[in-house]
mmCIF file of C-alpha atoms in Angstrom:
data_model
loop_
_atom_site.group_PDB
_atom_site.id
_atom_site.type_symbol
_atom_site.label_atom_id
_atom_site.label_comp_id
_atom_site.label_asym_id
_atom_site.label_seq_id
_atom_site.Cartn_x
_atom_site.Cartn_y
_atom_site.Cartn_z
ATOM 1 C CA MET A 456 -100.438 117.936 -62.763
ATOM 2 C CA GLU A 457 -101.130 117.635 -66.474
ATOM 3 C CA LEU A 458 -99.493 116.349 -69.644
ATOM 4 C CA LEU A 459 -100.110 117.777 -73.105
ATOM 5 C CA ILE A 460 -99.810 115.129 -75.828
ATOM 6 C CA ILE A 461 -99.371 115.911 -79.521
ATOM 7 C CA GLN A 462 -100.272 112.805 -81.509
ATOM 8 C CA SER A 463 -99.571 111.681 -85.032
ATOM 9 C CA GLN A 464 -102.509 112.269 -87.355
ATOM 10 C CA GLU A 465 -101.496 109.639 -89.913
ATOM 11 C CA HIS A 466 -104.324 107.414 -88.664
ATOM 12 C CA GLU A 467 -107.730 108.436 -87.348
ATOM 13 C CA THR A 468 -108.195 105.994 -84.445
ATOM 14 C CA LEU A 469 -104.928 104.207 -83.621
ATOM 15 C CA PRO A 470 -103.094 107.051 -81.760
ATOM 16 C CA LEU A 471 -105.867 107.547 -79.200
ATOM 17 C CA ALA A 472 -106.493 103.793 -78.859
ATOM 18 C CA GLU A 473 -102.788 103.219 -78.249
ATOM 19 C CA LEU A 474 -102.663 105.956 -75.597
ATOM 20 C CA LYS A 475 -105.686 104.536 -73.763
ATOM 21 C CA ALA A 476 -104.175 101.041 -73.866
ATOM 22 C CA VAL A 477 -100.871 102.216 -72.355
ATOM 23 C CA LEU A 478 -102.644 104.209 -69.635
ATOM 24 C CA SER A 479 -104.646 101.106 -68.725
ATOM 25 C CA THR A 480 -101.668 98.728 -68.933
ATOM 26 C CA GLU A 481 -99.434 100.896 -66.768
ATOM 27 C CA ASN A 482 -102.232 101.779 -64.307
ATOM 28 C CA ILE A 483 -101.803 105.497 -64.909
ATOM 29 C CA ASP A 484 -104.826 107.087 -63.285
ATOM 30 C CA CYS A 485 -105.914 110.327 -64.933
ATOM 31 C CA GLU A 486 -108.694 112.157 -66.729
ATOM 32 C CA LEU A 487 -108.317 112.230 -70.514
ATOM 33 C CA GLU A 488 -109.525 115.313 -72.415
ATOM 34 C CA VAL A 489 -109.592 115.247 -76.210
ATOM 35 C CA ILE A 490 -109.036 118.886 -77.127
ATOM 36 C CA THR A 491 -109.126 118.236 -80.868
ATOM 37 C CA GLN A 492 -107.977 115.537 -83.282
ATOM 38 C CA GLY A 493 -104.337 114.820 -82.412
ATOM 39 C CA LEU A 494 -104.221 116.924 -79.249
ATOM 40 C CA ILE A 495 -104.836 115.284 -75.864
ATOM 41 C CA LEU A 496 -104.614 116.539 -72.287
ATOM 42 C CA LEU A 497 -104.052 114.119 -69.410
ATOM 43 C CA LYS A 498 -105.395 115.756 -66.250
ATOM 44 C CA SER A 499 -105.286 115.039 -62.507
ATOM 45 C CA LEU A 500 -102.100 113.000 -62.733
ATOM 46 C CA ASP A 501 -100.660 112.071 -59.352
ATOM 47 C CA GLU A 502 -97.836 114.459 -58.462
ATOM 48 C CA TYR A 503 -95.744 111.750 -56.763
ATOM 49 C CA ASP A 504 -95.638 109.493 -59.863
ATOM 50 C CA PHE A 505 -95.841 112.282 -62.428
ATOM 51 C CA TYR A 506 -92.338 112.066 -63.900
ATOM 52 C CA LYS A 507 -92.222 108.270 -63.680
ATOM 53 C CA ASN A 508 -95.437 108.055 -65.694
ATOM 54 C CA TYR A 509 -94.204 110.764 -68.064
ATOM 55 C CA LYS A 510 -91.149 108.600 -68.824
ATOM 56 C CA ILE A 511 -93.310 105.495 -69.325
ATOM 57 C CA LEU A 512 -95.413 107.253 -71.956
ATOM 58 C CA VAL A 513 -92.291 108.575 -73.693
ATOM 59 C CA ARG A 514 -90.793 105.081 -73.751
ATOM 60 C CA ARG A 515 -93.849 103.265 -75.063
ATOM 61 C CA LEU A 516 -95.940 105.414 -77.388
ATOM 62 C CA ALA A 517 -95.466 105.134 -81.166
ATOM 63 C CA TYR A 518 -98.208 107.331 -82.659
ATOM 64 C CA THR A 519 -97.240 110.328 -80.503
ATOM 65 C CA HIS A 520 -94.916 113.147 -81.576
ATOM 66 C CA GLU A 521 -94.429 115.136 -78.358
ATOM 67 C CA ILE A 522 -95.349 115.014 -74.663
ATOM 68 C CA HIS A 523 -95.138 118.171 -72.529
ATOM 69 C CA GLU A 524 -95.623 119.091 -68.925
ATOM 70 C CA LEU A 525 -98.442 121.637 -69.093
ATOM 71 C CA ILE A 526 -97.526 125.048 -67.705
ATOM 72 C CA PHE A 527 -100.820 126.815 -68.424
ATOM 73 C CA ARG A 528 -103.817 127.051 -70.764
ATOM 74 C CA THR A 529 -105.486 130.322 -71.690
ATOM 75 C CA GLU A 530 -107.209 132.218 -74.486
ATOM 76 C CA LEU A 531 -105.098 133.485 -77.392
ATOM 77 C CA ASN A 532 -105.720 137.157 -76.601
ATOM 78 C CA ASN A 533 -104.458 136.594 -73.047
ATOM 79 C CA LEU A 534 -101.351 134.594 -74.001
ATOM 80 C CA GLU A 535 -98.718 137.318 -73.592
ATOM 81 C CA ASN A 536 -100.125 138.488 -70.286
ATOM 82 C CA VAL A 537 -99.975 134.991 -68.772
ATOM 83 C CA PHE A 538 -96.613 134.249 -70.389
ATOM 84 C CA GLN A 539 -94.822 137.194 -68.792
ATOM 85 C CA ASN A 540 -96.122 136.278 -65.326
ATOM 86 C CA VAL A 541 -94.772 132.712 -65.349
ATOM 87 C CA ASN A 542 -91.782 132.021 -63.098
ATOM 88 C CA TRP A 543 -89.616 130.645 -65.906
ATOM 89 C CA GLU A 544 -86.776 129.765 -63.534
ATOM 90 C CA ARG A 545 -88.885 126.716 -62.591
ATOM 91 C CA TYR A 546 -88.805 125.470 -66.170
ATOM 92 C CA ILE A 547 -85.719 126.730 -68.022
ATOM 93 C CA GLU A 548 -82.244 125.290 -67.659
ATOM 94 C CA LYS A 549 -79.472 127.397 -69.242
ATOM 95 C CA ASP A 550 -81.014 128.102 -72.667
ATOM 96 C CA PHE A 551 -84.393 127.737 -74.359
ATOM 97 C CA VAL A 552 -86.506 128.078 -77.464
ATOM 98 C CA VAL A 553 -90.206 128.828 -77.922
ATOM 99 C CA ARG A 554 -92.007 127.029 -80.755
ATOM 100 C CA ILE A 555 -95.655 127.312 -81.807
ATOM 101 C CA LYS A 556 -97.769 124.555 -83.327
ATOM 102 C CA ARG A 557 -101.177 125.288 -84.840
ATOM 103 C CA PHE A 558 -104.263 123.091 -84.794
ATOM 104 C CA GLU A 559 -107.622 123.597 -86.498
ATOM 105 C CA LYS A 560 -106.019 125.915 -89.093
ATOM 106 C CA VAL A 561 -105.652 128.807 -86.666
ATOM 107 C CA ASP A 562 -104.628 131.934 -88.573
ATOM 108 C CA ILE A 563 -101.697 133.384 -86.612
ATOM 109 C CA ASP A 564 -98.192 134.607 -87.444
ATOM 110 C CA THR A 565 -96.150 131.930 -85.659
ATOM 111 C CA THR A 566 -92.729 133.512 -86.303
ATOM 112 C CA SER A 567 -93.715 136.873 -84.887
ATOM 113 C CA ILE A 568 -95.426 135.372 -81.826
ATOM 114 C CA GLU A 569 -92.475 133.059 -81.123
ATOM 115 C CA ARG A 570 -90.137 136.047 -81.201
ATOM 116 C CA ARG A 571 -92.390 138.090 -78.921
ATOM 117 C CA LEU A 572 -92.810 135.267 -76.389
ATOM 118 C CA GLY A 573 -89.059 134.672 -76.369
ATOM 119 C CA HIS A 574 -88.487 138.321 -75.466
ATOM 120 C CA LEU A 575 -91.030 138.033 -72.636
ATOM 121 C CA VAL A 576 -89.118 135.083 -71.191
ATOM 122 C CA LEU A 577 -85.784 136.955 -71.431
ATOM 123 C CA ASN A 578 -87.256 140.048 -69.808
ATOM 124 C CA SER A 579 -88.680 137.985 -66.937
ATOM 125 C CA ASP A 580 -85.202 136.729 -65.966
ATOM 126 C CA ASN A 581 -83.951 138.336 -62.744
ATOM 127 C CA SER A 582 -80.838 136.161 -62.383
ATOM 128 C CA ASN A 583 -77.296 137.486 -62.599
ATOM 129 C CA GLU A 584 -75.525 137.937 -65.935
ATOM 130 C CA GLU A 585 -73.606 134.651 -65.659
ATOM 131 C CA ASN A 586 -76.756 132.540 -65.226
ATOM 132 C CA LYS A 587 -79.022 134.615 -67.426
ATOM 133 C CA PHE A 588 -81.403 132.834 -69.830
ATOM 134 C CA LYS A 589 -80.183 132.482 -73.400
ATOM 135 C CA VAL A 590 -82.008 131.647 -76.608
ATOM 136 C CA ASN A 591 -80.787 128.549 -78.460
ATOM 137 C CA LEU A 592 -82.633 127.877 -81.708
ATOM 138 C CA LYS A 593 -80.774 124.687 -82.681
ATOM 139 C CA ASP A 594 -80.252 122.515 -79.596
ATOM 140 C CA PRO A 595 -81.849 124.090 -76.511
ATOM 141 C CA ASN A 596 -81.777 122.581 -73.043
ATOM 142 C CA SER A 597 -85.371 123.718 -72.546
ATOM 143 C CA PHE A 598 -88.024 123.375 -75.249
ATOM 144 C CA ILE A 599 -91.177 125.432 -74.676
ATOM 145 C CA ARG A 600 -94.092 124.348 -76.846
ATOM 146 C CA VAL A 601 -97.072 126.628 -77.452
ATOM 147 C CA VAL A 602 -100.074 124.929 -79.073
ATOM 148 C CA ALA A 603 -102.791 127.142 -80.539
ATOM 149 C CA THR A 604 -106.351 126.008 -81.265
ATOM 150 C CA LYS A 605 -109.387 128.073 -82.204
ATOM 151 C CA LYS A 606 -110.588 128.259 -78.594
ATOM 152 C CA GLU A 607 -107.474 128.056 -76.444
ATOM 153 C CA VAL A 608 -103.701 128.139 -76.285
ATOM 154 C CA PHE A 609 -101.672 125.580 -74.321
ATOM 155 C CA THR A 610 -98.099 126.097 -73.155
ATOM 156 C CA GLY A 611 -95.895 123.240 -71.991
ATOM 157 C CA LEU A 612 -92.316 122.170 -71.377
ATOM 158 C CA GLU A 613 -90.796 119.070 -72.960
ATOM 159 C CA ARG A 614 -89.022 117.338 -70.072
ATOM 160 C CA PHE A 615 -88.363 114.071 -71.966
ATOM 161 C CA LYS A 616 -88.070 113.492 -75.713
ATOM 162 C CA LEU A 617 -89.531 110.543 -77.601
ATOM 163 C CA ASN A 618 -86.992 108.460 -79.512
ATOM 164 C CA LYS A 619 -88.269 109.212 -83.018
ATOM 165 C CA LYS A 620 -85.010 108.083 -84.629
ATOM 166 C CA HIS A 621 -85.676 104.496 -83.602
ATOM 167 C CA PHE A 622 -88.614 104.186 -86.002
ATOM 168 C CA GLN A 623 -86.434 105.488 -88.827
ATOM 169 C CA ASN A 624 -83.234 103.601 -88.010
ATOM 170 C CA LEU A 625 -84.970 100.236 -87.582
ATOM 171 C CA LYS A 626 -87.155 100.279 -90.657
ATOM 172 C CA PRO A 627 -87.255 96.745 -92.135
ATOM 173 C CA HIS A 628 -84.730 97.399 -94.924
ATOM 174 C CA LYS A 629 -82.216 98.866 -92.453
ATOM 175 C CA ARG A 630 -82.026 95.763 -90.246
ATOM 176 C CA PRO A 631 -79.314 93.131 -90.760
ATOM 177 C CA PHE A 632 -81.913 90.621 -91.974
ATOM 178 C CA PHE A 633 -84.558 91.898 -94.395
ATOM 179 C CA TYR A 634 -87.512 90.323 -96.172
ATOM 180 C CA PRO A 635 -90.137 92.198 -98.254
ATOM 181 C CA GLY A 636 -93.547 92.810 -96.735
ATOM 182 C CA SER A 637 -92.365 93.439 -93.174
ATOM 183 C CA MET A 638 -94.491 95.676 -90.939
ATOM 184 C CA SER A 639 -93.305 99.188 -90.080
ATOM 185 C CA PRO A 640 -91.783 99.616 -86.582
ATOM 186 C CA LYS A 641 -94.359 102.264 -85.663
ATOM 187 C CA LEU A 642 -97.355 100.029 -86.377
ATOM 188 C CA ALA A 643 -95.623 97.075 -84.713
ATOM 189 C CA ARG A 644 -95.058 99.135 -81.543
ATOM 190 C CA CYS A 645 -98.679 100.289 -81.581
ATOM 191 C CA MET A 646 -99.893 96.690 -81.829
ATOM 192 C CA VAL A 647 -97.612 95.688 -78.952
ATOM 193 C CA ASN A 648 -99.148 98.483 -76.869
ATOM 194 C CA LEU A 649 -102.684 97.459 -77.828
ATOM 195 C CA SER A 650 -101.896 93.980 -76.451
ATOM 196 C CA HIS A 651 -101.569 95.460 -72.926
ATOM 197 C CA ILE A 652 -98.227 93.698 -72.423
ATOM 198 C CA LYS A 653 -96.285 94.786 -69.339
ATOM 199 C CA GLU A 654 -92.576 94.864 -68.611
ATOM 200 C CA ASN A 655 -91.168 91.364 -67.941
ATOM 201 C CA GLN A 656 -94.349 89.663 -69.167
ATOM 202 C CA LEU A 657 -94.220 87.053 -71.934
ATOM 203 C CA LEU A 658 -95.061 88.133 -75.503
ATOM 204 C CA LEU A 659 -95.493 85.675 -78.381
ATOM 205 C CA ASP A 660 -95.404 86.209 -82.145
ATOM 206 C CA PRO A 661 -96.053 82.828 -83.825
ATOM 207 C CA PHE A 662 -95.511 84.287 -87.321
ATOM 208 C CA CYS A 663 -92.414 86.252 -86.358
ATOM 209 C CA GLY A 664 -91.017 86.826 -89.873
ATOM 210 C CA THR A 665 -88.021 89.146 -89.512
ATOM 211 C CA GLY A 666 -88.796 89.898 -85.865
ATOM 212 C CA GLY A 667 -90.245 93.401 -86.191
ATOM 213 C CA ILE A 668 -93.011 92.900 -83.637
ATOM 214 C CA LEU A 669 -90.638 91.199 -81.195
ATOM 215 C CA ILE A 670 -88.164 94.074 -81.527
ATOM 216 C CA GLU A 671 -90.878 96.503 -80.440
ATOM 217 C CA GLY A 672 -91.844 94.169 -77.611
ATOM 218 C CA ALA A 673 -88.228 94.336 -76.451
ATOM 219 C CA MET A 674 -88.404 98.150 -76.473
ATOM 220 C CA VAL A 675 -91.167 98.092 -73.838
ATOM 221 C CA GLY A 676 -89.365 95.496 -71.715
ATOM 222 C CA ALA A 677 -91.277 92.309 -72.551
ATOM 223 C CA LYS A 678 -89.838 88.782 -72.613
ATOM 224 C CA LEU A 679 -90.115 87.378 -76.126
ATOM 225 C CA ILE A 680 -90.973 84.147 -77.905
ATOM 226 C CA GLY A 681 -91.044 83.963 -81.690
ATOM 227 C CA SER A 682 -91.782 81.103 -84.034
ATOM 228 C CA ASP A 683 -92.111 80.677 -87.784
ATOM 229 C CA ILE A 684 -92.720 77.845 -90.220
ATOM 230 C CA ASN A 685 -89.818 79.159 -92.316
ATOM 231 C CA TRP A 686 -86.430 78.436 -90.712
ATOM 232 C CA LYS A 687 -84.851 81.389 -92.549
ATOM 233 C CA MET A 688 -87.311 83.725 -90.823
ATOM 234 C CA LYS A 689 -86.626 82.176 -87.427
ATOM 235 C CA ASN A 690 -82.887 82.658 -87.942
ATOM 236 C CA GLY A 691 -83.423 86.179 -89.290
ATOM 237 C CA THR A 692 -85.440 87.091 -86.210
ATOM 238 C CA LEU A 693 -82.571 86.008 -83.961
ATOM 239 C CA ILE A 694 -80.102 87.997 -86.080
ATOM 240 C CA ASN A 695 -82.212 91.146 -85.771
ATOM 241 C CA LEU A 696 -82.859 90.721 -82.040
ATOM 242 C CA ASN A 697 -79.161 90.201 -81.383
ATOM 243 C CA TYR A 698 -78.474 93.360 -83.380
ATOM 244 C CA CYS A 699 -80.860 95.280 -81.105
ATOM 245 C CA ARG A 700 -78.918 94.151 -78.041
ATOM 246 C CA ASP A 701 -76.150 96.547 -79.101
ATOM 247 C CA LEU A 702 -78.438 99.592 -79.299
ATOM 248 C CA ASP A 703 -77.710 101.957 -76.412
ATOM 249 C CA TYR A 704 -81.419 102.630 -75.828
ATOM 250 C CA CYS A 705 -82.562 98.981 -75.882
ATOM 251 C CA ASP A 706 -82.174 97.102 -72.596
ATOM 252 C CA ILE A 707 -82.336 93.504 -73.819
ATOM 253 C CA ASN A 708 -80.305 90.435 -72.868
ATOM 254 C CA GLU A 709 -79.855 87.158 -74.728
ATOM 255 C CA THR A 710 -81.974 85.440 -72.050
ATOM 256 C CA ASP A 711 -84.914 87.750 -72.828
ATOM 257 C CA PHE A 712 -85.826 86.154 -76.170
ATOM 258 C CA GLU A 713 -86.044 82.878 -78.055
ATOM 259 C CA ALA A 714 -87.223 81.828 -81.506
ATOM 260 C CA HIS A 715 -88.280 78.447 -82.879
ATOM 261 C CA HIS A 716 -88.686 76.853 -86.299
ATOM 262 C CA ILE A 717 -92.133 75.321 -85.914
ATOM 263 C CA ASP A 718 -95.565 75.207 -87.507
ATOM 264 C CA VAL A 719 -98.026 77.198 -85.385
ATOM 265 C CA ARG A 720 -100.381 74.196 -85.401
ATOM 266 C CA GLU A 721 -97.758 72.248 -83.446
ATOM 267 C CA LEU A 722 -96.894 75.025 -81.029
ATOM 268 C CA LYS A 723 -97.257 73.942 -77.406
ATOM 269 C CA LEU A 724 -95.328 76.184 -75.033
ATOM 270 C CA TYR A 725 -94.201 75.158 -71.551
ATOM 271 C CA GLU A 726 -95.379 78.507 -70.220
ATOM 272 C CA LYS A 727 -98.570 80.207 -71.324
ATOM 273 C CA VAL A 728 -98.084 83.751 -72.586
ATOM 274 C CA ASP A 729 -99.477 87.088 -71.395
ATOM 275 C CA ALA A 730 -100.063 88.456 -74.901
ATOM 276 C CA VAL A 731 -99.884 87.510 -78.565
ATOM 277 C CA VAL A 732 -99.101 90.092 -81.240
ATOM 278 C CA THR A 733 -98.815 88.927 -84.809
ATOM 279 C CA ASP A 734 -99.258 89.612 -88.505
ATOM 280 C CA PRO A 735 -100.099 86.197 -90.051
ATOM 281 C CA PRO A 736 -99.104 85.665 -93.682
ATOM 282 C CA TYR A 737 -101.530 86.529 -96.427
ATOM 283 C CA GLY A 738 -101.282 87.729 -100.009
ATOM 284 C CA ILE A 739 -98.978 86.813 -102.830
ATOM 285 C CA SER A 740 -95.835 88.277 -101.255
ATOM 286 C CA THR A 741 -95.883 86.123 -98.124
ATOM 287 C CA SER A 742 -95.044 82.547 -97.317
ATOM 288 C CA THR A 743 -98.068 80.579 -96.133
ATOM 289 C CA GLY A 744 -96.645 77.094 -96.338
ATOM 290 C CA GLY A 745 -99.081 76.212 -99.095
ATOM 291 C CA GLU A 746 -102.202 76.782 -96.976
ATOM 292 C CA LYS A 747 -105.126 79.126 -97.667
ATOM 293 C CA SER A 748 -105.376 82.212 -95.457
ATOM 294 C CA GLY A 749 -108.756 81.362 -93.911
ATOM 295 C CA LYS A 750 -107.589 77.907 -92.901
ATOM 296 C CA ILE A 751 -104.365 79.337 -91.457
ATOM 297 C CA PHE A 752 -106.306 81.797 -89.288
ATOM 298 C CA HIS A 753 -108.630 79.094 -87.972
ATOM 299 C CA GLN A 754 -105.766 76.765 -87.110
ATOM 300 C CA PHE A 755 -103.757 79.644 -85.675
ATOM 301 C CA LEU A 756 -106.562 80.667 -83.306
ATOM 302 C CA GLU A 757 -107.098 77.067 -82.235
ATOM 303 C CA SER A 758 -103.409 76.687 -81.372
ATOM 304 C CA ILE A 759 -103.054 80.097 -79.779
ATOM 305 C CA ASP A 760 -106.047 79.489 -77.535
ATOM 306 C CA TYR A 761 -104.062 76.690 -75.910
ATOM 307 C CA ASN A 762 -100.941 78.825 -75.396
ATOM 308 C CA MET A 763 -102.533 81.950 -73.876
ATOM 309 C CA LYS A 764 -103.280 82.740 -70.249
ATOM 310 C CA GLU A 765 -106.829 83.572 -69.227
ATOM 311 C CA ASN A 766 -107.588 87.253 -69.927
ATOM 312 C CA ALA A 767 -104.526 87.532 -72.160
ATOM 313 C CA TYR A 768 -104.773 89.843 -75.171
ATOM 314 C CA LEU A 769 -104.313 89.013 -78.836
ATOM 315 C CA CYS A 770 -103.556 91.856 -81.264
ATOM 316 C CA ILE A 771 -103.689 90.593 -84.830
ATOM 317 C CA ALA A 772 -103.465 92.088 -88.321
ATOM 318 C CA HIS A 773 -105.565 90.557 -91.076
ATOM 319 C CA PRO A 774 -106.938 91.524 -94.509
ATOM 320 C CA HIS A 775 -110.392 93.060 -94.807
ATOM 321 C CA TYR A 776 -111.676 90.234 -96.982
ATOM 322 C CA LEU A 777 -111.104 87.663 -94.250
ATOM 323 C CA ASP A 778 -113.971 87.617 -91.721
ATOM 324 C CA ILE A 779 -112.469 86.211 -88.535
ATOM 325 C CA ASP A 780 -115.511 86.883 -86.315
ATOM 326 C CA PRO A 781 -117.170 83.481 -86.935
ATOM 327 C CA ILE A 782 -113.824 81.855 -86.076
ATOM 328 C CA LEU A 783 -113.624 83.818 -82.822
ATOM 329 C CA ASP A 784 -117.035 82.491 -81.844
ATOM 330 C CA GLU A 785 -115.704 78.947 -81.977
ATOM 331 C CA PHE A 786 -113.088 79.656 -79.324
ATOM 332 C CA ASP A 787 -112.863 81.563 -76.042
ATOM 333 C CA PHE A 788 -112.177 84.944 -77.639
ATOM 334 C CA LYS A 789 -113.958 88.294 -77.397
ATOM 335 C CA LEU A 790 -113.402 91.135 -79.881
ATOM 336 C CA LEU A 791 -112.650 94.389 -78.015
ATOM 337 C CA GLU A 792 -111.803 96.887 -80.750
ATOM 338 C CA ARG A 793 -110.946 97.102 -84.422
ATOM 339 C CA HIS A 794 -109.068 99.585 -86.615
ATOM 340 C CA GLU A 795 -108.776 99.871 -90.398
ATOM 341 C CA ILE A 796 -105.667 100.878 -92.347
ATOM 342 C CA LYS A 797 -106.111 101.529 -96.072
ATOM 343 C CA MET A 798 -103.108 100.003 -97.840
ATOM 344 C CA HIS A 799 -104.183 100.407 -101.476
ATOM 345 C CA LYS A 800 -107.297 100.005 -103.633
ATOM 346 C CA SER A 801 -107.580 96.258 -103.188
ATOM 347 C CA LEU A 802 -106.428 95.861 -99.591
ATOM 348 C CA THR A 803 -107.383 97.273 -96.215
ATOM 349 C CA ARG A 804 -105.444 95.975 -93.224
ATOM 350 C CA ILE A 805 -107.540 95.330 -90.134
ATOM 351 C CA ILE A 806 -106.059 95.502 -86.633
ATOM 352 C CA SER A 807 -108.211 93.522 -84.203
ATOM 353 C CA VAL A 808 -107.725 93.518 -80.435
ATOM 354 C CA ILE A 809 -109.109 90.368 -78.848
ATOM 355 C CA CYS A 810 -109.248 89.019 -75.303
ATOM 356 C CA LYS A 811 -109.144 85.355 -74.262
ATOM 357 C CA ILE A 812 -112.019 85.160 -71.794
ATOM 358 C CA LYS A 813 -111.461 81.639 -70.377
#
């Protein structure tokens, strides 16, 4: 069985890196085919775990727009012929809509093709009048996605929808506690995924700020520890995490998280953590406790080395002008991958994924 994944194209490397990290973390065995930028096919997925793994990907991925169970792939000139021979009773519940998405600037009339394919589905229905397929353009029970590229066309069914509203509703300024400079929920979720954290494992953010990274850790089922040198931030993190407890799609209890007012250099946890995801303070808009950024990073890595399990992952954001590689060499860390995000003319944010090797 196969899954068709339509990714965000707002960043060149992060969507695919995030997908690969989640597949590895969740032990989802499959073959990954990159059809084109932003369009991925997961092949040879185990039939027994197919829908369980489908739900995992829907729950976790941030830089992904849609995930579909693949029905078929074919050439554009053969689309209608294959479409009318599909047993749509296997895929459609009550009503449906057909929508086309184009990649690689394919020159086709999407409206006309959508209408034609919809008629083919209706004409294929041999059920009685009471149970006959119906078209529903606004809120269909069954969403059929057709994706056209220059070489092929892919048709799939969206069994489970990604919760896109979460990333809008929990933007930093919409949370109960807000402070300027907070990371977007989408990037925070991506960094959590890059850390390879699993459900019920322990995730630490030692510069927790307003709790954005910890919120996204909660969304994937991690246990959470936050700390900050600023007591207002520590309190704000707890306010925001408690707010998330009331969200109907967030399964988090008060025993799942804790936050501390402490300098990272003094942080010594009773239990070593499975992953660290953090965005240490830098720049004029952040609170650094009077220390220079380079010194903070060195002291942070020294402290975090003590608090991490062997083979634990660290996903960290840092400015382009700060070279952390020489600092990594001083400790038991290995750089695995790196991604650049252009913020403005004078700043590029670097996302580094690092493994503690001892």
